[in-house]
Amino acid sequence: MFGNCAETVSILYAIVFGADGACIEMSTASILTAFGAFMVLVVIAQFFARRLWQKLTQRPAPIEDTSIDPSGDTPFRDDPNYRDSAIRSTKR
């Protein structure tokens, strides 16, 4: 089981390329390097998953009513929810 090794590789190298009969180095640096690479992959996967989720849950843009003639009686459109609106309720 524990024979002589011709080569010793780190954990990250063994995961990416395979050990192929070589011994795997179980040092702190080897473990932390593999863990760091795993964390980088998790952060990248979260970034893409959040962007994908945002696109999937995004509501379509509201369709503006084009049936109102802009050159009619109203010289401008005003949002009544806006604080400095020209048309606003007296209850504040």
Short mmCIF file of C-alpha atoms in Angstrom, two decimals:
data_model
loop_
_atom_site.label_atom_id
_atom_site.label_comp_id
_atom_site.label_asym_id
_atom_site.label_seq_id
_atom_site.Cartn_x
_atom_site.Cartn_y
_atom_site.Cartn_z
CA MET A 1 0.00 0.00 0.00
CA PHE A 2 2.74 2.48 0.90
CA GLY A 3 5.37 1.71 -1.67
CA ASN A 4 8.19 3.87 -2.91
CA CYS A 5 7.06 6.82 -4.97
CA ALA A 6 8.91 8.05 -8.01
CA GLU A 7 7.05 11.35 -7.86
CA THR A 8 5.10 13.38 -5.30
CA VAL A 9 2.36 15.75 -6.43
CA SER A 10 0.18 18.26 -4.61
CA ILE A 11 -3.51 17.71 -3.99
CA LEU A 12 -4.51 20.34 -6.56
CA TYR A 13 -2.31 18.74 -9.21
CA ALA A 14 -3.78 15.32 -8.41
CA ILE A 15 -7.33 16.65 -8.71
CA VAL A 16 -6.73 18.47 -11.99
CA PHE A 17 -4.37 16.08 -13.79
CA GLY A 18 -4.68 12.88 -11.76
CA ALA A 19 -2.06 11.22 -9.61
CA ASP A 20 -1.39 8.26 -11.95
CA GLY A 21 0.52 6.22 -9.39
CA ALA A 22 2.33 9.15 -7.80
CA CYS A 23 2.21 9.93 -4.10
CA ILE A 24 0.05 12.86 -3.00
CA GLU A 25 1.62 15.44 -0.75
CA MET A 26 -0.51 16.05 2.35
CA SER A 27 1.09 19.24 3.63
CA THR A 28 -0.66 22.34 4.90
CA ALA A 29 0.36 24.32 1.83
CA SER A 30 -1.00 21.64 -0.49
CA ILE A 31 -4.34 21.48 1.36
CA LEU A 32 -4.71 25.29 1.50
CA THR A 33 -3.90 25.62 -2.19
CA ALA A 34 -6.59 23.12 -3.14
CA PHE A 35 -9.07 24.78 -0.76
CA GLY A 36 -8.26 28.23 -2.16
CA ALA A 37 -8.81 27.04 -5.73
CA PHE A 38 -12.12 25.49 -4.66
CA MET A 39 -13.23 28.78 -3.05
CA VAL A 40 -12.37 30.75 -6.21
CA LEU A 41 -14.51 28.36 -8.26
CA VAL A 42 -17.39 28.75 -5.79
CA VAL A 43 -17.23 32.57 -5.99
CA ILE A 44 -17.23 32.47 -9.80
CA ALA A 45 -20.14 30.02 -9.84
CA GLN A 46 -22.12 32.25 -7.44
CA PHE A 47 -21.52 35.27 -9.66
CA PHE A 48 -22.89 33.52 -12.73
CA ALA A 49 -25.75 31.93 -10.79
CA ARG A 50 -26.85 35.33 -9.45
CA ARG A 51 -26.78 36.88 -12.91
CA LEU A 52 -28.75 33.96 -14.32
CA TRP A 53 -31.29 34.12 -11.47
CA GLN A 54 -31.66 37.88 -12.00
CA LYS A 55 -32.42 37.34 -15.68
CA LEU A 56 -34.89 34.54 -14.95
CA THR A 57 -36.82 36.48 -12.30
CA GLN A 58 -36.76 39.86 -14.05
CA ARG A 59 -40.21 41.14 -14.88
CA PRO A 60 -40.83 42.41 -18.39
CA ALA A 61 -40.75 46.16 -18.84
CA PRO A 62 -44.20 47.75 -18.67
CA ILE A 63 -45.65 48.69 -22.02
CA GLU A 64 -46.27 52.41 -22.20
CA ASP A 65 -49.73 53.47 -23.29
CA THR A 66 -49.26 55.08 -26.69
CA SER A 67 -52.96 55.75 -27.27
CA ILE A 68 -52.73 59.15 -25.50
CA ASP A 69 -52.07 61.97 -27.89
CA PRO A 70 -49.11 63.98 -26.55
CA SER A 71 -50.17 67.08 -28.48
CA GLY A 72 -53.64 67.11 -26.85
CA ASP A 73 -54.87 69.05 -23.84
CA THR A 74 -52.08 68.03 -21.50
CA PRO A 75 -48.84 69.86 -22.20
CA PHE A 76 -46.79 67.35 -20.19
CA ARG A 77 -47.06 64.10 -18.30
CA ASP A 78 -46.48 64.33 -14.59
CA ASP A 79 -46.01 61.58 -12.06
CA PRO A 80 -48.39 62.20 -9.13
CA ASN A 81 -46.18 60.14 -6.84
CA TYR A 82 -43.28 62.48 -7.36
CA ARG A 83 -42.71 64.88 -4.45
CA ASP A 84 -42.46 68.07 -6.48
CA SER A 85 -45.24 67.12 -8.85
CA ALA A 86 -47.45 69.80 -10.38
CA ILE A 87 -50.44 67.56 -9.72
CA ARG A 88 -50.33 66.22 -6.20
CA SER A 89 -52.75 65.29 -3.50
CA THR A 90 -53.32 67.60 -0.57
CA LYS A 91 -52.91 64.75 1.91
CA ARG A 92 -49.24 64.45 2.84
#
